[in-house]
Coordinates of C-alpha atoms in Angstrom, one line a residue:
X3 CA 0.0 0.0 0.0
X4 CA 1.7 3.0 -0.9
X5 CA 1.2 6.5 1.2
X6 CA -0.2 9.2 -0.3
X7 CA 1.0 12.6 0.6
X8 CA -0.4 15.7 1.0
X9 CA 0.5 17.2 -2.2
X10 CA -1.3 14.1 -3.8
X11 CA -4.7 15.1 -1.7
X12 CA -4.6 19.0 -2.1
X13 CA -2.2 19.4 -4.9
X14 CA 1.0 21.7 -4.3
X15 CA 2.0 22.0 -0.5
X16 CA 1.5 25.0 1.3
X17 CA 5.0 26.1 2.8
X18 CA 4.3 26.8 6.3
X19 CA 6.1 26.0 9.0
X20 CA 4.9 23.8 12.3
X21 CA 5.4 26.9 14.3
X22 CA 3.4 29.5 11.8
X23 CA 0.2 27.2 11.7
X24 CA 0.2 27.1 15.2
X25 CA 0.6 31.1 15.7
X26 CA -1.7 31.7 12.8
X27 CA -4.5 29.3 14.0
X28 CA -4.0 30.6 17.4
X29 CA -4.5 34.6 16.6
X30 CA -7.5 33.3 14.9
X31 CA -8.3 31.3 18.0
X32 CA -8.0 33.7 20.4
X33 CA -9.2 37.4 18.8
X34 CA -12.3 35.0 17.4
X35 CA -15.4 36.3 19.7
X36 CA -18.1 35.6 18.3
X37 CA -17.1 33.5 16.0
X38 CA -13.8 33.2 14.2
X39 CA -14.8 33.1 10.4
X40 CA -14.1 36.9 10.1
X41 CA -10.8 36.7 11.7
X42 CA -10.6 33.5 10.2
X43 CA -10.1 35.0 6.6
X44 CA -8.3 38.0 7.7
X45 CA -5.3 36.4 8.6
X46 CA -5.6 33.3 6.5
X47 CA -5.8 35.5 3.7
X48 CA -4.8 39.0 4.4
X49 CA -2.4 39.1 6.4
X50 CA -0.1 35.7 5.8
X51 CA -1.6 35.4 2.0
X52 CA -2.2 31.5 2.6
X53 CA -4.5 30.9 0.2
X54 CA -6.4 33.2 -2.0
X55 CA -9.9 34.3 -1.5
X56 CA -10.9 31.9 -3.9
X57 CA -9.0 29.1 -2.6
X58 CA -10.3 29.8 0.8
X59 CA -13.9 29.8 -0.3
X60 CA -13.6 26.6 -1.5
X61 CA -11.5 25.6 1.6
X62 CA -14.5 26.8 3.3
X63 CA -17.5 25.2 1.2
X64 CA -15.8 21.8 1.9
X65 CA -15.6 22.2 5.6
X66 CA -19.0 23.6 5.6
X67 CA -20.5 20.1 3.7
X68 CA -19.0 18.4 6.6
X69 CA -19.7 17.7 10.0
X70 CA -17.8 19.9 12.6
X71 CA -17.2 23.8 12.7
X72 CA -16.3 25.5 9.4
X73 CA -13.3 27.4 10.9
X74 CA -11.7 23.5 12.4
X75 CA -12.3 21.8 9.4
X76 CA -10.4 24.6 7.2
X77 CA -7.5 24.8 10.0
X78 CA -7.5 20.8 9.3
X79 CA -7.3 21.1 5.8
X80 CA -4.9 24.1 5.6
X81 CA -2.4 22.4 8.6
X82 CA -2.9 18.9 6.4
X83 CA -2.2 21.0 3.2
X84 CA 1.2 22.3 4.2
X85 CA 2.3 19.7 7.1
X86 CA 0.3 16.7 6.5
X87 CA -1.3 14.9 9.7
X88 CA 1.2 16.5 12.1
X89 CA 0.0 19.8 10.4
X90 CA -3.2 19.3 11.0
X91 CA -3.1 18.4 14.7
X92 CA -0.3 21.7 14.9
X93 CA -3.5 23.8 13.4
X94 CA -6.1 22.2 15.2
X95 CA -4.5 22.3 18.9
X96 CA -3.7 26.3 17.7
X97 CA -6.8 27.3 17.4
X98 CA -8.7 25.3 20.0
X99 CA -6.0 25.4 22.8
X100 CA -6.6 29.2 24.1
X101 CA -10.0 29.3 23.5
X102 CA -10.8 25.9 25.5
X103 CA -8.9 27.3 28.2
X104 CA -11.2 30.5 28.3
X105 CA -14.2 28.7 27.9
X106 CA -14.1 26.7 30.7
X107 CA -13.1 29.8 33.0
X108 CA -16.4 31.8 31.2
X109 CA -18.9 28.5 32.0
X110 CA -17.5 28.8 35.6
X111 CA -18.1 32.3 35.9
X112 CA -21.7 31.9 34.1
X113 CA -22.2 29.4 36.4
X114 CA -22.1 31.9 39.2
X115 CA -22.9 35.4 37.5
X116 CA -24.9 33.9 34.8
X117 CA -28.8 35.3 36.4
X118 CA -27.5 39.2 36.5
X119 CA -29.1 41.6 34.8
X120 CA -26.1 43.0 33.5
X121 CA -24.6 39.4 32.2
X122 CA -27.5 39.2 30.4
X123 CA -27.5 42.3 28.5
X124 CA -23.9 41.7 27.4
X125 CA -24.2 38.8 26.3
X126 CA -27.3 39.9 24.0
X127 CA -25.0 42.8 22.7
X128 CA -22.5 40.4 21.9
X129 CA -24.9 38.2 19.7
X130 CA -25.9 40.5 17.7
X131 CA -22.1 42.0 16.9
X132 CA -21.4 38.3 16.1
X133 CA -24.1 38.6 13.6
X134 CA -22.4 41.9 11.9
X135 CA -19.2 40.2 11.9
X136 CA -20.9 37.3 10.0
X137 CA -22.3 39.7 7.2
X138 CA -19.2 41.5 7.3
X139 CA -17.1 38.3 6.0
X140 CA -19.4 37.4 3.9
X141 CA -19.8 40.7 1.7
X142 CA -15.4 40.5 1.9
X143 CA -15.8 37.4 0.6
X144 CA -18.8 37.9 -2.3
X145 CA -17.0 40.9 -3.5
X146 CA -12.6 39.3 -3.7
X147 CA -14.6 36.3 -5.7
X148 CA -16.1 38.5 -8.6
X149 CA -18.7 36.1 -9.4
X150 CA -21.0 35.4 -12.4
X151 CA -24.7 36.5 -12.4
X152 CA -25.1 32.8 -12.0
X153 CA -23.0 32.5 -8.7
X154 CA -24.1 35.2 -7.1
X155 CA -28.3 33.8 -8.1
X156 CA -27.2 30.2 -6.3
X157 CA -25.5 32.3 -3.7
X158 CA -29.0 34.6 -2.9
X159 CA -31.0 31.5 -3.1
X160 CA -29.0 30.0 -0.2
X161 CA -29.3 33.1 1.6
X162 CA -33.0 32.6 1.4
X163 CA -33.3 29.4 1.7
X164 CA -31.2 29.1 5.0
X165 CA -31.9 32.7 6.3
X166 CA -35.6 33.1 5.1
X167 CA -37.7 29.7 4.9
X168 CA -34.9 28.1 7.6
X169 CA -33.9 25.0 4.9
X170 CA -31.5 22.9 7.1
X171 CA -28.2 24.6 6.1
X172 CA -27.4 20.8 4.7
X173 CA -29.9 20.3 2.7
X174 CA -29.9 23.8 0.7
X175 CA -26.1 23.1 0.5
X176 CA -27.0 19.5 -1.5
X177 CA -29.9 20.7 -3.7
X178 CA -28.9 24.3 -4.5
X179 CA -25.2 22.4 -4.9
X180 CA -26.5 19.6 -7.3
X181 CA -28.6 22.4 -9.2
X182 CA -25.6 25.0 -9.1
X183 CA -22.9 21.9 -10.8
X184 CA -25.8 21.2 -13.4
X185 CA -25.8 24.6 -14.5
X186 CA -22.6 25.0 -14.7
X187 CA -22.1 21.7 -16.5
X188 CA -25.4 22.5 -19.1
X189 CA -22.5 25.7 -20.0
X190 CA -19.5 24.0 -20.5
X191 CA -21.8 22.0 -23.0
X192 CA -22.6 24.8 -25.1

């Protein structure tokens, strides 16, 4: 059985050290309130040029079709991509270490502050500047992709279809996916 390497899975290597993976995943980790898809492309993008905003989206559409957080399946792939396994596990304990630590500090302070008035309200501020960031990225990301008429129809359509009539984010993903490849396929035909 012969081993296949990462540059057979993902096609050429990334070159990135053991030690930037872990300091990249780890900034992303750790400045990632609310989420960590907007910082997630910042860095991985913009400011260490990983990948390009196209290759991330696609990064990103894969880790979204599977099970697991978005943002740990593309540190996965990216660590994988440049490292192999070891990268990987380099990128995934990065981005998960700090935050793990601070989220079993916050649950133990919840657990005792959690019914004050003033908890309460920041934590509902904080959900809704989550959500901003989540529009944010996604506008950043729609507008370094320049998309087709097409692309940008399918991506609307998810947009309503999760957002609006609250499709299961899987299923929209495998119709308006199936539907999206045959009309892309139908114009490489003509």
């Amino acid at each position: 059985m012969t081993e296949t390497t990462a540059e057979d899975r993902w096609g050429a290597p990334l070159a990135i050290s053991l030690k930037d993976l872990f300091m990249g995943f780890f900034k992303i980790g750790a400045l990632g309130f609310g989420g960590v898809a907007p910082g997630a492309r910042r860095v991985i993008v913009e400011e260490r040029a990983w990948l390009s905003d196209a290759e991330y989206a696609q990064v990103l559409a894969i880790g979204q079709a599977l099970p697991g957080a978005n943002t740990v399946n593309a540190a996965i792939m990216i660590g994988d991509r440049a490292q192999g396994p070891l990268g990987a596990a380099t990128a995934l304990f990065g981005l998960m270490g700090g935050p793990l630590a601070l989220l079993i500090v916050a649950a133990m302070a919840y657990g005792r502050y959690g019914d004050l008035p003033m908890v309460r309200g920041a934590l509902s501020a904080a959900g809704s500047a989550a959500a901003g960031l989540v529009a944010g990225t996604a506008i950043k990301m729609l507008t370094g992709l320049k998309l087709g008429r097409a692309a940008l129809a399918f991506a609307l359509l998810t947009f309503i279809a999760v957002g609006v009539f609250r499709v299961p984010l899987l299923a929209a993903l495998f119709v308006l996916g199936a539907v999206s490849i045959a009309v892309v396929w139908q114009g490489m035909r003509k």
